[in-house]
Amino acid sequence: MYPSMHEMEAQLANLDTSALQPLRVQVLRNVMVEPIAPYMRYLTCQSGYDLNLGFGEFDNVFQEAVGGAPALREEGLDAVMLFTRLEGLSWDLARNFPALSEQAVDEEVRRLGDFFSAVIQGLRAQTDAMILWCGMEPPVHPALGIADAQNGTGQSAAVEKVNQALRKALSATSNAYCLDMGNCLARVGANRFYDQRFWHIGRAPYTREALGEIAHESLKFFRALKGKNKKCLILDCDNTLWGGIVGEDGLAGIKLARTHPGSAFHEFQQEILGLANRGIILALCSKNNEDDVWEVFDNHPDMVLKREHIAAWRINWQDKAANIRELARDLSIGLDSMVFVDDSPFEAELVRTELPEVEVVHLPKEKPIEYRDMLAACGLFDTLTLTAEDKKRGAMYRAEACRRRASSQATNMIDFYRSLEMEVEIGLADEFTIPRIAQQTQKTNQFNLTTRRYSERDIERLAKADDSDVMWMRVMDRFGDSGIVGSCILRYAEYRAEFDSFLLSCRVLGRDVERVFLAHALMRARDQGASFAEGVWLKTAKNSQVKTFFSDNGFTEDTEHSSAEERYFHLPLDGYSPPDFDHFKSITSYIPEG
């Protein structure tokens, strides 16, 4: 999985970090984990980040978290990572368990729960950075031997209660998560996870292989924190979704079954379906005859994926890189949101070369039994939270494909808008919508006027503040419910309302919904007593399409202060009234007047 330590360090020493985004992580621990640094730097560099990794004093977790530490208060800190092995927190639970009564075990678990809460509260008082706490590993040799697992009072159960207490403490604050060390242990195996010699010599319990696995697991959190998780899985068909070539072997001749040799492909499809049910968009990019592919989807008895799971496709004999570009346009998502999976080394290398933004997973044709694990282990689709909109994303994009087909048949856009029977709902953020709004600020890049990123805690604070409003917009039509697709943050000062953030999902653009949302934001600002609305466009690599959004909607640009990197706009609100939107079926506002 990794080059040698020497090779890694050489690559890192020669790395040009000028194009990488900074990522600052501070580690608190009661074990020695400094050798994890090159693994974390290597992996984060591959994901586009220049990692600055700092370590607190050894076995000083409580003092630094609760008493304070300058490194935790520095601006720009992205995450605090904690390693607290059970031996350093409770020697009795870890090594003296048989001597404890059930009451003593419960008391010790409660004590650790209080410790977790105090540390988390102390960290939150110093920083809003993500808290990533590595949980306790389950015992490899439980203290009560084979009797340990026979009831709920063994050491394994006690360690799980400790982890439950940790997760409960983390869930009480926003942007705080538990890294499951048990998963890392299981994937590496206990015989290769621990180094007993270095544990006794220097309280360094983990092997290099274990540290590499933990670094890989932590990267999933950092990537999701920065909005780098992927949205779309693009699939080849022959020798990827099934064994063989359907155009040559026929429907009955391809390898796809619940038994060997087709079971590997069946399980791989089941893993893909699991991603689809988490909201990952599925697309096909296959050099094939389209009718042959759909025959497999529609008629093969062991086909797990069905036609209705596929949001978009390019099944032809054209260049796959060009086809993927078209798929990105069809789906209105960026190439950097896509993962391409193919068994052909030629196609994989072509896409890597032509479309470096696309993540490529090359599946070894000779080892289909590894396909499922390769996809499950990549972590490219992991998110910090899973909202209702996430789970429905695939269906939303399939509905969008229906809208595009309807659009191509319409004679004019107004008639097309009316045919959609669009319904819009707009409201103020509450406990149900805050997670989705925070997620939108973290992930939306193209229709995003300022691209300011906020955590759930940030959005909650803005929603409760007297000098700001947080708004959301939901869109539905005859093809389906697109969910919450728009977020807006207004900040008030004197008689001005500033658009801190205004962003929409690209899948609903081109239907006038952005103008509806803007109009209701302006009405809210007017009702709150603002005489002027002020907007700003801050240039990023991906939001050039919205640099004229405010001026296109009646705002006047402040050319004196504007530049190529940022443009400022204002609009008087006295007497403001919204345009007519009679091509919508309904527009409902849940925002109270005044």
PDB file of C-alpha atoms in Angstrom, residues 315-574:
ATOM      1  CA  ILE A 315     -22.448   3.363 -23.830  1.00  0.00           C
ATOM      2  CA  ASN A 316     -20.663   3.717 -27.146  1.00  0.00           C
ATOM      3  CA  TRP A 317     -17.281   3.231 -28.798  1.00  0.00           C
ATOM      4  CA  GLN A 318     -15.950   6.721 -28.153  1.00  0.00           C
ATOM      5  CA  ASP A 319     -13.030   7.922 -26.046  1.00  0.00           C
ATOM      6  CA  LYS A 320     -13.874   7.324 -22.358  1.00  0.00           C
ATOM      7  CA  ALA A 321     -12.284  10.575 -21.206  1.00  0.00           C
ATOM      8  CA  ALA A 322     -14.536  12.523 -23.585  1.00  0.00           C
ATOM      9  CA  ASN A 323     -17.534  10.488 -22.427  1.00  0.00           C
ATOM     10  CA  ILE A 324     -16.779  11.265 -18.783  1.00  0.00           C
ATOM     11  CA  ARG A 325     -16.636  14.976 -19.584  1.00  0.00           C
ATOM     12  CA  GLU A 326     -20.109  14.668 -21.098  1.00  0.00           C
ATOM     13  CA  LEU A 327     -21.372  12.768 -18.075  1.00  0.00           C
ATOM     14  CA  ALA A 328     -20.125  15.567 -15.811  1.00  0.00           C
ATOM     15  CA  ARG A 329     -22.043  18.088 -17.917  1.00  0.00           C
ATOM     16  CA  ASP A 330     -25.152  15.919 -17.927  1.00  0.00           C
ATOM     17  CA  LEU A 331     -25.082  15.572 -14.152  1.00  0.00           C
ATOM     18  CA  SER A 332     -23.992  19.182 -13.501  1.00  0.00           C
ATOM     19  CA  ILE A 333     -21.188  18.097 -11.205  1.00  0.00           C
ATOM     20  CA  GLY A 334     -17.459  18.725 -11.289  1.00  0.00           C
ATOM     21  CA  LEU A 335     -14.986  16.190 -12.572  1.00  0.00           C
ATOM     22  CA  ASP A 336     -13.373  16.219  -9.128  1.00  0.00           C
ATOM     23  CA  SER A 337     -16.595  14.721  -7.734  1.00  0.00           C
ATOM     24  CA  MET A 338     -16.201  11.585  -9.849  1.00  0.00           C
ATOM     25  CA  VAL A 339     -14.587   8.173  -9.386  1.00  0.00           C
ATOM     26  CA  PHE A 340     -13.997   6.021 -12.477  1.00  0.00           C
ATOM     27  CA  VAL A 341     -13.730   2.230 -12.119  1.00  0.00           C
ATOM     28  CA  ASP A 342     -12.405   0.044 -14.934  1.00  0.00           C
ATOM     29  CA  ASP A 343     -10.510  -3.227 -15.361  1.00  0.00           C
ATOM     30  CA  SER A 344      -8.529  -1.988 -18.381  1.00  0.00           C
ATOM     31  CA  PRO A 345      -5.107  -0.519 -17.528  1.00  0.00           C
ATOM     32  CA  PHE A 346      -5.229   1.408 -20.813  1.00  0.00           C
ATOM     33  CA  GLU A 347      -8.567   3.076 -20.024  1.00  0.00           C
ATOM     34  CA  ALA A 348      -7.520   3.757 -16.423  1.00  0.00           C
ATOM     35  CA  GLU A 349      -4.291   5.444 -17.511  1.00  0.00           C
ATOM     36  CA  LEU A 350      -6.054   7.388 -20.275  1.00  0.00           C
ATOM     37  CA  VAL A 351      -8.536   8.903 -17.805  1.00  0.00           C
ATOM     38  CA  ARG A 352      -5.768   9.612 -15.261  1.00  0.00           C
ATOM     39  CA  THR A 353      -3.803  11.455 -17.937  1.00  0.00           C
ATOM     40  CA  GLU A 354      -6.643  13.305 -19.649  1.00  0.00           C
ATOM     41  CA  LEU A 355      -8.762  14.004 -16.544  1.00  0.00           C
ATOM     42  CA  PRO A 356      -6.475  14.284 -13.511  1.00  0.00           C
ATOM     43  CA  GLU A 357      -9.373  15.646 -11.434  1.00  0.00           C
ATOM     44  CA  VAL A 358     -11.156  12.279 -11.697  1.00  0.00           C
ATOM     45  CA  GLU A 359     -10.163   9.642  -9.148  1.00  0.00           C
ATOM     46  CA  VAL A 360      -9.405   6.362 -10.943  1.00  0.00           C
ATOM     47  CA  VAL A 361      -9.689   2.918  -9.361  1.00  0.00           C
ATOM     48  CA  HIS A 362      -8.087   0.282 -11.566  1.00  0.00           C
ATOM     49  CA  LEU A 363      -9.483  -3.178 -10.870  1.00  0.00           C
ATOM     50  CA  PRO A 364      -7.062  -6.043 -11.656  1.00  0.00           C
ATOM     51  CA  LYS A 365      -8.855  -8.133 -14.281  1.00  0.00           C
ATOM     52  CA  GLU A 366      -7.216 -11.329 -13.041  1.00  0.00           C
ATOM     53  CA  LYS A 367      -8.444 -10.792  -9.433  1.00  0.00           C
ATOM     54  CA  PRO A 368     -12.205 -10.055  -9.412  1.00  0.00           C
ATOM     55  CA  ILE A 369     -12.374 -11.464  -5.880  1.00  0.00           C
ATOM     56  CA  GLU A 370     -10.655  -8.243  -4.750  1.00  0.00           C
ATOM     57  CA  TYR A 371     -13.091  -5.842  -6.441  1.00  0.00           C
ATOM     58  CA  ARG A 372     -15.514  -5.525  -3.547  1.00  0.00           C
ATOM     59  CA  ASP A 373     -12.838  -4.907  -0.923  1.00  0.00           C
ATOM     60  CA  MET A 374     -11.024  -2.387  -3.135  1.00  0.00           C
ATOM     61  CA  LEU A 375     -14.187  -0.323  -3.486  1.00  0.00           C
ATOM     62  CA  ALA A 376     -15.178  -0.680   0.167  1.00  0.00           C
ATOM     63  CA  ALA A 377     -11.702   0.278   1.407  1.00  0.00           C
ATOM     64  CA  CYS A 378     -11.140   3.366  -0.734  1.00  0.00           C
ATOM     65  CA  GLY A 379     -13.109   5.713   1.559  1.00  0.00           C
ATOM     66  CA  LEU A 380     -13.587   8.163  -1.303  1.00  0.00           C
ATOM     67  CA  PHE A 381     -17.332   8.483  -0.719  1.00  0.00           C
ATOM     68  CA  ASP A 382     -17.264   8.860   3.065  1.00  0.00           C
ATOM     69  CA  THR A 383     -19.048  11.834   4.631  1.00  0.00           C
ATOM     70  CA  LEU A 384     -19.055  13.114   8.194  1.00  0.00           C
ATOM     71  CA  THR A 385     -22.847  13.031   8.276  1.00  0.00           C
ATOM     72  CA  LEU A 386     -25.513  11.299   6.215  1.00  0.00           C
ATOM     73  CA  THR A 387     -28.614  13.424   5.636  1.00  0.00           C
ATOM     74  CA  ALA A 388     -31.969  12.529   4.109  1.00  0.00           C
ATOM     75  CA  GLU A 389     -30.957  14.487   0.999  1.00  0.00           C
ATOM     76  CA  ASP A 390     -27.782  12.404   0.699  1.00  0.00           C
ATOM     77  CA  LYS A 391     -29.724   9.145   0.632  1.00  0.00           C
ATOM     78  CA  LYS A 392     -32.046  10.478  -2.066  1.00  0.00           C
ATOM     79  CA  ARG A 393     -29.311  11.993  -4.245  1.00  0.00           C
ATOM     80  CA  GLY A 394     -29.218   9.164  -6.775  1.00  0.00           C
ATOM     81  CA  ALA A 395     -32.981   9.360  -7.286  1.00  0.00           C
ATOM     82  CA  MET A 396     -32.709  13.136  -7.582  1.00  0.00           C
ATOM     83  CA  TYR A 397     -30.167  12.886 -10.369  1.00  0.00           C
ATOM     84  CA  ARG A 398     -32.198  10.253 -12.192  1.00  0.00           C
ATOM     85  CA  ALA A 399     -35.147  12.647 -12.005  1.00  0.00           C
ATOM     86  CA  GLU A 400     -32.887  15.354 -13.370  1.00  0.00           C
ATOM     87  CA  ALA A 401     -32.171  13.169 -16.402  1.00  0.00           C
ATOM     88  CA  CYS A 402     -35.940  13.022 -17.023  1.00  0.00           C
ATOM     89  CA  ARG A 403     -36.099  16.816 -16.799  1.00  0.00           C
ATOM     90  CA  ARG A 404     -33.325  17.158 -19.363  1.00  0.00           C
ATOM     91  CA  ARG A 405     -35.192  14.918 -21.765  1.00  0.00           C
ATOM     92  CA  ALA A 406     -38.360  16.966 -21.228  1.00  0.00           C
ATOM     93  CA  SER A 407     -36.369  20.155 -21.814  1.00  0.00           C
ATOM     94  CA  SER A 408     -35.049  18.874 -25.132  1.00  0.00           C
ATOM     95  CA  GLN A 409     -38.625  18.352 -26.286  1.00  0.00           C
ATOM     96  CA  ALA A 410     -39.957  21.753 -25.166  1.00  0.00           C
ATOM     97  CA  THR A 411     -40.537  24.528 -27.722  1.00  0.00           C
ATOM     98  CA  ASN A 412     -39.817  27.399 -25.271  1.00  0.00           C
ATOM     99  CA  MET A 413     -38.445  27.659 -21.749  1.00  0.00           C
ATOM    100  CA  ILE A 414     -41.494  29.214 -20.063  1.00  0.00           C
ATOM    101  CA  ASP A 415     -43.691  26.374 -21.286  1.00  0.00           C
ATOM    102  CA  PHE A 416     -41.021  23.954 -20.080  1.00  0.00           C
ATOM    103  CA  TYR A 417     -40.938  25.586 -16.635  1.00  0.00           C
ATOM    104  CA  ARG A 418     -44.713  25.354 -16.392  1.00  0.00           C
ATOM    105  CA  SER A 419     -44.642  21.718 -17.466  1.00  0.00           C
ATOM    106  CA  LEU A 420     -42.348  20.894 -14.548  1.00  0.00           C
ATOM    107  CA  GLU A 421     -45.045  22.008 -12.038  1.00  0.00           C
ATOM    108  CA  MET A 422     -42.327  23.343  -9.742  1.00  0.00           C
ATOM    109  CA  GLU A 423     -42.997  23.855  -6.037  1.00  0.00           C
ATOM    110  CA  VAL A 424     -40.611  25.839  -3.852  1.00  0.00           C
ATOM    111  CA  GLU A 425     -40.439  26.015  -0.064  1.00  0.00           C
ATOM    112  CA  ILE A 426     -38.271  28.540   1.791  1.00  0.00           C
ATOM    113  CA  GLY A 427     -37.649  28.779   5.518  1.00  0.00           C
ATOM    114  CA  LEU A 428     -35.261  29.666   8.341  1.00  0.00           C
ATOM    115  CA  ALA A 429     -32.739  27.127   9.609  1.00  0.00           C
ATOM    116  CA  ASP A 430     -33.778  24.849  12.454  1.00  0.00           C
ATOM    117  CA  GLU A 431     -32.442  21.672  14.062  1.00  0.00           C
ATOM    118  CA  PHE A 432     -33.671  19.573  11.138  1.00  0.00           C
ATOM    119  CA  THR A 433     -32.120  21.677   8.362  1.00  0.00           C
ATOM    120  CA  ILE A 434     -28.857  22.847   9.987  1.00  0.00           C
ATOM    121  CA  PRO A 435     -26.903  19.646   9.126  1.00  0.00           C
ATOM    122  CA  ARG A 436     -27.837  19.917   5.447  1.00  0.00           C
ATOM    123  CA  ILE A 437     -27.044  23.660   5.298  1.00  0.00           C
ATOM    124  CA  ALA A 438     -23.624  23.106   6.875  1.00  0.00           C
ATOM    125  CA  GLN A 439     -22.977  20.277   4.427  1.00  0.00           C
ATOM    126  CA  GLN A 440     -23.890  22.529   1.506  1.00  0.00           C
ATOM    127  CA  THR A 441     -21.430  25.208   2.605  1.00  0.00           C
ATOM    128  CA  GLN A 442     -18.721  22.548   2.859  1.00  0.00           C
ATOM    129  CA  LYS A 443     -19.377  20.893  -0.507  1.00  0.00           C
ATOM    130  CA  THR A 444     -20.878  23.402  -2.955  1.00  0.00           C
ATOM    131  CA  ASN A 445     -18.291  24.973  -5.259  1.00  0.00           C
ATOM    132  CA  GLN A 446     -19.800  26.168  -8.545  1.00  0.00           C
ATOM    133  CA  PHE A 447     -22.923  28.209  -7.690  1.00  0.00           C
ATOM    134  CA  ASN A 448     -21.401  29.642  -4.535  1.00  0.00           C
ATOM    135  CA  LEU A 449     -20.849  33.401  -4.337  1.00  0.00           C
ATOM    136  CA  THR A 450     -18.308  33.356  -1.477  1.00  0.00           C
ATOM    137  CA  THR A 451     -17.412  29.663  -0.845  1.00  0.00           C
ATOM    138  CA  ARG A 452     -17.187  30.193   2.903  1.00  0.00           C
ATOM    139  CA  ARG A 453     -17.177  26.872   4.754  1.00  0.00           C
ATOM    140  CA  TYR A 454     -19.122  26.385   7.981  1.00  0.00           C
ATOM    141  CA  SER A 455     -19.551  23.562  10.463  1.00  0.00           C
ATOM    142  CA  GLU A 456     -22.905  22.604  11.984  1.00  0.00           C
ATOM    143  CA  ARG A 457     -21.938  24.504  15.110  1.00  0.00           C
ATOM    144  CA  ASP A 458     -21.199  27.612  13.029  1.00  0.00           C
ATOM    145  CA  ILE A 459     -24.582  27.414  11.302  1.00  0.00           C
ATOM    146  CA  GLU A 460     -26.362  26.824  14.597  1.00  0.00           C
ATOM    147  CA  ARG A 461     -24.677  29.915  16.078  1.00  0.00           C
ATOM    148  CA  LEU A 462     -25.563  32.054  13.044  1.00  0.00           C
ATOM    149  CA  ALA A 463     -29.163  30.820  13.070  1.00  0.00           C
ATOM    150  CA  LYS A 464     -29.602  31.780  16.734  1.00  0.00           C
ATOM    151  CA  ALA A 465     -27.841  35.157  16.522  1.00  0.00           C
ATOM    152  CA  ASP A 466     -29.853  38.395  16.441  1.00  0.00           C
ATOM    153  CA  ASP A 467     -27.669  39.912  13.722  1.00  0.00           C
ATOM    154  CA  SER A 468     -27.919  37.131  11.139  1.00  0.00           C
ATOM    155  CA  ASP A 469     -30.390  34.876   9.347  1.00  0.00           C
ATOM    156  CA  VAL A 470     -29.827  31.462   7.824  1.00  0.00           C
ATOM    157  CA  MET A 471     -32.283  30.432   5.120  1.00  0.00           C
ATOM    158  CA  TRP A 472     -32.905  27.244   3.148  1.00  0.00           C
ATOM    159  CA  MET A 473     -34.777  26.416  -0.047  1.00  0.00           C
ATOM    160  CA  ARG A 474     -36.389  23.144  -1.096  1.00  0.00           C
ATOM    161  CA  VAL A 475     -37.512  22.366  -4.665  1.00  0.00           C
ATOM    162  CA  MET A 476     -39.995  19.762  -5.922  1.00  0.00           C
ATOM    163  CA  ASP A 477     -41.597  19.097  -9.300  1.00  0.00           C
ATOM    164  CA  ARG A 478     -43.527  16.401 -11.132  1.00  0.00           C
ATOM    165  CA  PHE A 479     -40.368  14.311 -11.508  1.00  0.00           C
ATOM    166  CA  GLY A 480     -39.487  14.236  -7.819  1.00  0.00           C
ATOM    167  CA  ASP A 481     -38.273  16.006  -4.688  1.00  0.00           C
ATOM    168  CA  SER A 482     -34.828  17.593  -5.037  1.00  0.00           C
ATOM    169  CA  GLY A 483     -34.647  18.259  -1.287  1.00  0.00           C
ATOM    170  CA  ILE A 484     -32.863  21.245   0.251  1.00  0.00           C
ATOM    171  CA  VAL A 485     -30.850  22.665  -2.641  1.00  0.00           C
ATOM    172  CA  GLY A 486     -30.220  26.270  -1.555  1.00  0.00           C
ATOM    173  CA  SER A 487     -28.672  27.991   1.462  1.00  0.00           C
ATOM    174  CA  CYS A 488     -28.313  31.681   2.264  1.00  0.00           C
ATOM    175  CA  ILE A 489     -26.700  33.503   5.184  1.00  0.00           C
ATOM    176  CA  LEU A 490     -27.568  37.165   5.777  1.00  0.00           C
ATOM    177  CA  ARG A 491     -25.675  39.331   8.252  1.00  0.00           C
ATOM    178  CA  TYR A 492     -27.140  42.609   9.495  1.00  0.00           C
ATOM    179  CA  ALA A 493     -25.274  45.770  10.502  1.00  0.00           C
ATOM    180  CA  GLU A 494     -27.044  49.106  11.008  1.00  0.00           C
ATOM    181  CA  TYR A 495     -29.328  49.423   7.975  1.00  0.00           C
ATOM    182  CA  ARG A 496     -27.427  47.006   5.769  1.00  0.00           C
ATOM    183  CA  ALA A 497     -27.946  43.327   4.979  1.00  0.00           C
ATOM    184  CA  GLU A 498     -24.844  41.538   3.727  1.00  0.00           C
ATOM    185  CA  PHE A 499     -25.007  38.289   1.748  1.00  0.00           C
ATOM    186  CA  ASP A 500     -22.381  36.323   3.658  1.00  0.00           C
ATOM    187  CA  SER A 501     -23.223  33.191   1.656  1.00  0.00           C
ATOM    188  CA  PHE A 502     -25.556  32.382  -1.207  1.00  0.00           C
ATOM    189  CA  LEU A 503     -25.303  28.975  -2.827  1.00  0.00           C
ATOM    190  CA  LEU A 504     -27.336  26.422  -4.740  1.00  0.00           C
ATOM    191  CA  SER A 505     -26.912  22.893  -5.957  1.00  0.00           C
ATOM    192  CA  CYS A 506     -26.128  22.906  -9.649  1.00  0.00           C
ATOM    193  CA  ARG A 507     -28.766  20.286 -10.357  1.00  0.00           C
ATOM    194  CA  VAL A 508     -31.580  22.846  -9.981  1.00  0.00           C
ATOM    195  CA  LEU A 509     -30.019  25.715 -11.909  1.00  0.00           C
ATOM    196  CA  GLY A 510     -31.580  27.001 -15.098  1.00  0.00           C
ATOM    197  CA  ARG A 511     -35.133  26.874 -13.726  1.00  0.00           C
ATOM    198  CA  ASP A 512     -35.335  30.341 -12.152  1.00  0.00           C
ATOM    199  CA  VAL A 513     -35.190  28.901  -8.623  1.00  0.00           C
ATOM    200  CA  GLU A 514     -32.080  30.970  -7.850  1.00  0.00           C
ATOM    201  CA  ARG A 515     -34.027  34.165  -8.592  1.00  0.00           C
ATOM    202  CA  VAL A 516     -36.906  33.007  -6.388  1.00  0.00           C
ATOM    203  CA  PHE A 517     -34.494  32.345  -3.522  1.00  0.00           C
ATOM    204  CA  LEU A 518     -32.748  35.699  -3.956  1.00  0.00           C
ATOM    205  CA  ALA A 519     -36.076  37.544  -4.005  1.00  0.00           C
ATOM    206  CA  HIS A 520     -37.185  35.964  -0.733  1.00  0.00           C
ATOM    207  CA  ALA A 521     -33.814  36.716   0.870  1.00  0.00           C
ATOM    208  CA  LEU A 522     -34.191  40.356  -0.138  1.00  0.00           C
ATOM    209  CA  MET A 523     -37.730  40.479   1.235  1.00  0.00           C
ATOM    210  CA  ARG A 524     -36.484  39.012   4.506  1.00  0.00           C
ATOM    211  CA  ALA A 525     -33.736  41.644   4.681  1.00  0.00           C
ATOM    212  CA  ARG A 526     -36.253  44.414   3.945  1.00  0.00           C
ATOM    213  CA  ASP A 527     -38.646  43.118   6.616  1.00  0.00           C
ATOM    214  CA  GLN A 528     -35.777  43.065   9.106  1.00  0.00           C
ATOM    215  CA  GLY A 529     -35.310  46.800   8.597  1.00  0.00           C
ATOM    216  CA  ALA A 530     -32.401  46.834   6.141  1.00  0.00           C
ATOM    217  CA  SER A 531     -32.345  49.731   3.683  1.00  0.00           C
ATOM    218  CA  PHE A 532     -29.590  48.266   1.517  1.00  0.00           C
ATOM    219  CA  ALA A 533     -28.511  44.776   0.523  1.00  0.00           C
ATOM    220  CA  GLU A 534     -24.846  44.177  -0.138  1.00  0.00           C
ATOM    221  CA  GLY A 535     -23.431  41.235  -2.039  1.00  0.00           C
ATOM    222  CA  VAL A 536     -19.929  40.066  -2.809  1.00  0.00           C
ATOM    223  CA  TRP A 537     -18.453  37.589  -5.260  1.00  0.00           C
ATOM    224  CA  LEU A 538     -15.159  36.100  -4.098  1.00  0.00           C
ATOM    225  CA  LYS A 539     -13.302  34.352  -6.897  1.00  0.00           C
ATOM    226  CA  THR A 540     -12.419  30.668  -6.580  1.00  0.00           C
ATOM    227  CA  ALA A 541     -11.236  28.150  -9.128  1.00  0.00           C
ATOM    228  CA  LYS A 542     -14.809  26.970  -9.739  1.00  0.00           C
ATOM    229  CA  ASN A 543     -17.327  29.797  -9.265  1.00  0.00           C
ATOM    230  CA  SER A 544     -16.739  31.998 -12.305  1.00  0.00           C
ATOM    231  CA  GLN A 545     -20.257  31.256 -13.552  1.00  0.00           C
ATOM    232  CA  VAL A 546     -21.772  33.394 -10.757  1.00  0.00           C
ATOM    233  CA  LYS A 547     -19.521  36.457 -10.903  1.00  0.00           C
ATOM    234  CA  THR A 548     -22.318  38.475 -12.556  1.00  0.00           C
ATOM    235  CA  PHE A 549     -25.187  36.954 -10.546  1.00  0.00           C
ATOM    236  CA  PHE A 550     -25.867  40.060  -8.456  1.00  0.00           C
ATOM    237  CA  SER A 551     -25.575  42.495 -11.367  1.00  0.00           C
ATOM    238  CA  ASP A 552     -27.822  40.222 -13.472  1.00  0.00           C
ATOM    239  CA  ASN A 553     -30.474  40.597 -10.765  1.00  0.00           C
ATOM    240  CA  GLY A 554     -30.589  44.386 -10.376  1.00  0.00           C
ATOM    241  CA  PHE A 555     -27.630  45.087  -8.084  1.00  0.00           C
ATOM    242  CA  THR A 556     -25.199  47.897  -8.875  1.00  0.00           C
ATOM    243  CA  GLU A 557     -21.512  47.066  -8.807  1.00  0.00           C
ATOM    244  CA  ASP A 558     -19.152  49.121  -6.659  1.00  0.00           C
ATOM    245  CA  THR A 559     -16.440  49.367  -9.303  1.00  0.00           C
ATOM    246  CA  GLU A 560     -14.198  51.497  -7.087  1.00  0.00           C
ATOM    247  CA  HIS A 561     -13.617  48.638  -4.666  1.00  0.00           C
ATOM    248  CA  SER A 562     -14.103  45.683  -7.027  1.00  0.00           C
ATOM    249  CA  SER A 563     -11.239  43.758  -8.585  1.00  0.00           C
ATOM    250  CA  ALA A 564     -10.654  40.623 -10.607  1.00  0.00           C
ATOM    251  CA  GLU A 565     -10.573  38.601  -7.369  1.00  0.00           C
ATOM    252  CA  GLU A 566     -13.623  40.099  -5.643  1.00  0.00           C
ATOM    253  CA  ARG A 567     -16.594  42.132  -6.791  1.00  0.00           C
ATOM    254  CA  TYR A 568     -18.930  44.179  -4.571  1.00  0.00           C
ATOM    255  CA  PHE A 569     -22.581  45.029  -5.229  1.00  0.00           C
ATOM    256  CA  HIS A 570     -25.442  46.874  -3.541  1.00  0.00           C
ATOM    257  CA  LEU A 571     -29.207  47.225  -3.968  1.00  0.00           C
ATOM    258  CA  PRO A 572     -31.603  49.672  -2.251  1.00  0.00           C
ATOM    259  CA  LEU A 573     -34.447  47.848  -0.522  1.00  0.00           C
ATOM    260  CA  ASP A 574     -36.863  50.700   0.110  1.00  0.00           C
TER     261      ASP A 574
END
